[in-house]
């Protein structure tokens, strides 16, 4: 069965600095999708970034980028120029192509220090 | 205004009562999901529906029931058989279509309902 592991329950970063959140996953599939979701204190889940496994190029969305290492089954999220509004829970998620089920990690709480 | 609405935002239930959580969407998405979120855990799938009048159990379906009588609506009933129902419940939708398209890969979430059993 596929699993998603986020080994950092909590991280802190100074405002304007860069932070990297880790995510590893286990799968025997070759075609799948990976996601990072943000859950602020309002608890609304917001998509941050997505990555298709067949694409070697790392996805980027403004200050958010990923380091996708398919062989190592690693999918880390880098947040550059951290802002106070980035403080939230961040969840890594996986979905195998052709299936409906998404598998979520347990989340990393990010604190941004002024 | 397009989106996903969940109501109520907060819900209190006495032990032994059934309660129904509402999820409505006007995104014209095909698939709808119900998740449960507990502290320190990720989202766990309760039920999934791909089309009207069809749904599948997720990992933790015991004590829950759903219906999908129309595309826009996917209500979740928490029954008295659910032993520990206090949690945050999230509804999500997804557009089904060609694989690899960003709008068909991604789930979109409602604002959630916090259920507390008294």
XYZ file of C-alpha atoms in Angstrom:
232
model
C 0.000 0.000 0.000
C 1.142 3.514 -0.714
C 2.180 5.690 2.191
C 3.183 9.322 2.616
C 5.524 10.377 5.414
C 6.170 13.863 6.722
C 8.859 13.468 9.356
C 8.852 17.065 10.607
C 5.830 17.720 12.837
C 6.837 21.349 13.254
C 9.234 23.791 11.608
C 10.099 27.440 12.220
C 11.499 30.024 9.853
C 12.431 33.648 10.183
C 10.455 36.070 8.054
C 12.112 36.591 4.620
C 14.202 33.419 5.016
C 13.879 30.123 3.154
C 12.541 26.882 4.588
C 12.225 23.359 3.193
C 9.537 20.915 4.257
C 10.209 17.210 3.694
C 7.938 14.536 2.281
C 8.714 10.967 1.314
C 6.365 8.418 -0.147
C 6.314 4.748 -0.879
C 4.803 3.337 -4.050
C 5.447 0.725 -6.689
C 3.609 2.774 -9.313
C 5.411 4.764 -11.980
C 2.650 7.194 -12.910
C 1.296 9.346 -10.147
C 0.748 12.873 -8.917
C 2.058 14.678 -5.870
C 0.622 17.704 -4.124
C 1.340 20.150 -1.361
C -1.660 21.639 0.419
C -1.673 24.494 2.913
C -4.133 24.632 5.808
C -4.073 28.025 7.588
C -5.814 28.629 10.931
C -9.109 29.042 9.046
C -8.697 25.318 8.199
C -9.487 25.867 4.527
C -7.274 23.515 2.507
C -5.552 25.351 -0.316
C -3.524 23.778 -3.107
C 0.021 25.126 -3.106
C 1.670 23.134 -5.868
C 1.351 19.895 -7.840
C 3.825 17.674 -9.648
C 3.324 14.970 -12.260
C 5.695 12.050 -11.750
C 6.435 11.729 -15.467
C 7.785 15.283 -15.582
C 11.399 15.638 -14.543
C 11.178 19.394 -14.224
C 10.404 20.580 -10.722
C 7.173 22.532 -10.345
C 7.312 26.174 -9.285
C 4.600 28.595 -8.176
C 5.954 32.018 -7.303
C 7.817 31.638 -3.963
C 6.995 27.928 -3.741
C 9.013 25.247 -5.467
C 9.519 21.536 -5.109
C 12.501 19.238 -5.248
C 11.131 16.058 -6.774
C 13.495 13.086 -6.583
C 11.609 10.185 -8.151
C 14.221 7.517 -7.506
C 14.490 8.516 -3.873
C 10.701 8.953 -3.615
C 11.147 12.362 -2.121
C 9.033 15.475 -2.693
C 10.155 18.442 -0.611
C 8.613 21.924 -0.633
C 10.806 25.010 -0.553
C 9.301 28.321 0.512
C 11.440 31.330 -0.334
C 11.152 34.803 1.205
C 8.840 33.453 3.915
C 5.946 35.671 4.925
C 3.811 35.749 8.043
C 0.890 34.542 5.939
C 2.768 31.341 5.167
C 2.234 30.140 8.728
C 0.022 27.064 8.433
C -0.119 23.284 8.402
C 1.300 21.868 5.210
C 0.186 18.489 3.919
C 1.876 16.391 1.288
C -0.451 14.167 -0.773
C -0.129 11.427 -3.377
C -2.485 9.989 -5.970
C -1.741 7.140 -8.328
C -2.827 7.819 -11.905
C -6.084 6.112 -12.764
C -7.268 5.921 -9.167
C -9.514 8.178 -7.166
C -7.813 7.914 -3.816
C -5.513 10.572 -2.391
C -3.139 9.653 0.423
C -2.122 12.388 2.819
C 0.817 12.758 5.167
C 0.322 13.794 8.784
C 1.326 17.375 8.131
C 4.047 19.843 9.151
C 3.157 22.914 11.159
C 5.143 25.908 9.899
C 5.708 28.878 12.166
C 6.994 32.139 10.716
C 8.860 34.352 13.145
C 8.782 38.133 12.727
C -19.981 32.692 -6.944
C -18.424 29.306 -7.654
C -17.250 27.025 -4.916
C -17.901 24.413 -2.312
C -20.049 25.122 0.709
C -20.277 23.075 3.866
C -22.815 23.642 6.562
C -22.998 24.088 9.396
C -19.550 25.364 10.332
C -19.943 24.058 13.890
C -22.214 21.205 14.929
C -22.925 19.764 18.337
C -24.466 16.377 18.825
C -25.617 14.408 21.793
C -24.517 10.823 22.060
C -26.898 8.472 20.290
C -28.068 11.016 17.744
C -27.564 10.934 14.008
C -26.460 14.162 12.353
C -26.079 15.133 8.706
C -23.334 17.353 7.343
C -24.055 19.207 4.141
C -21.725 19.598 1.163
C -22.823 21.489 -1.940
C -20.807 22.488 -4.993
C -21.481 24.545 -8.102
C -18.182 23.804 -9.822
C -19.809 21.098 -11.963
C -17.229 18.654 -10.656
C -17.968 14.978 -11.047
C -16.310 13.458 -8.018
C -16.933 14.291 -4.395
C -15.135 13.134 -1.261
C -15.590 13.182 2.490
C -12.577 13.250 4.792
C -12.125 13.226 8.511
C -9.278 15.177 10.122
C -8.050 14.512 13.663
C -5.170 16.253 15.462
C -1.792 14.829 14.494
C -3.215 12.830 11.633
C -3.604 13.461 7.972
C -6.900 13.399 6.164
C -8.605 10.039 6.159
C -11.120 9.125 3.469
C -14.624 8.275 4.613
C -16.534 8.014 1.321
C -16.057 8.807 -2.320
C -18.563 9.344 -5.157
C -17.705 9.559 -8.815
C -21.212 9.862 -10.259
C -24.777 10.340 -9.122
C -26.269 7.381 -7.256
C -22.900 5.697 -6.863
C -20.363 5.871 -4.040
C -17.586 3.784 -2.497
C -16.405 3.320 1.045
C -13.110 4.795 2.038
C -10.752 3.712 4.786
C -12.971 4.660 7.732
C -16.583 4.299 6.517
C -17.911 2.477 9.575
C -20.543 4.563 11.357
C -21.037 6.893 8.393
C -23.429 6.947 5.454
C -23.768 9.102 2.331
C -26.078 9.714 -0.587
C -25.534 11.248 -4.015
C -28.936 11.992 -5.459
C -27.719 14.937 -7.497
C -24.372 16.018 -8.842
C -24.163 19.123 -6.700
C -24.777 17.517 -3.324
C -23.052 14.857 -1.227
C -24.380 14.854 2.357
C -22.669 12.830 5.066
C -24.623 11.300 7.946
C -22.741 10.507 11.119
C -24.698 7.768 12.821
C -24.818 6.723 16.439
C -22.709 3.718 15.435
C -19.698 5.998 15.004
C -17.946 5.604 18.347
C -15.731 8.668 18.263
C -17.269 11.211 15.904
C -15.733 14.395 17.315
C -13.527 15.668 14.504
C -13.183 18.146 11.673
C -14.892 17.021 8.461
C -13.821 18.162 5.028
C -15.649 17.774 1.745
C -13.707 17.905 -1.518
C -14.485 17.786 -5.212
C -12.583 16.879 -8.339
C -13.253 17.272 -12.039
C -12.822 14.002 -13.917
C -11.328 14.045 -17.373
C -8.106 13.655 -19.272
C -5.226 12.462 -17.151
C -2.428 14.929 -16.691
C -4.572 18.026 -16.843
C -4.104 20.099 -13.724
C -7.800 20.727 -13.238
C -8.582 17.000 -13.274
C -5.748 16.003 -10.976
C -6.515 18.359 -8.176
C -8.983 18.196 -5.333
C -10.674 21.363 -4.140
C -11.864 21.597 -0.571
C -14.773 23.157 1.243
C -14.301 25.152 4.454
C -15.123 22.185 6.723
C -17.478 21.363 9.582
C -16.352 20.917 13.163
C -18.481 18.225 14.843
C -18.448 17.909 18.622
C -20.226 15.187 20.547
C -21.416 16.319 23.964
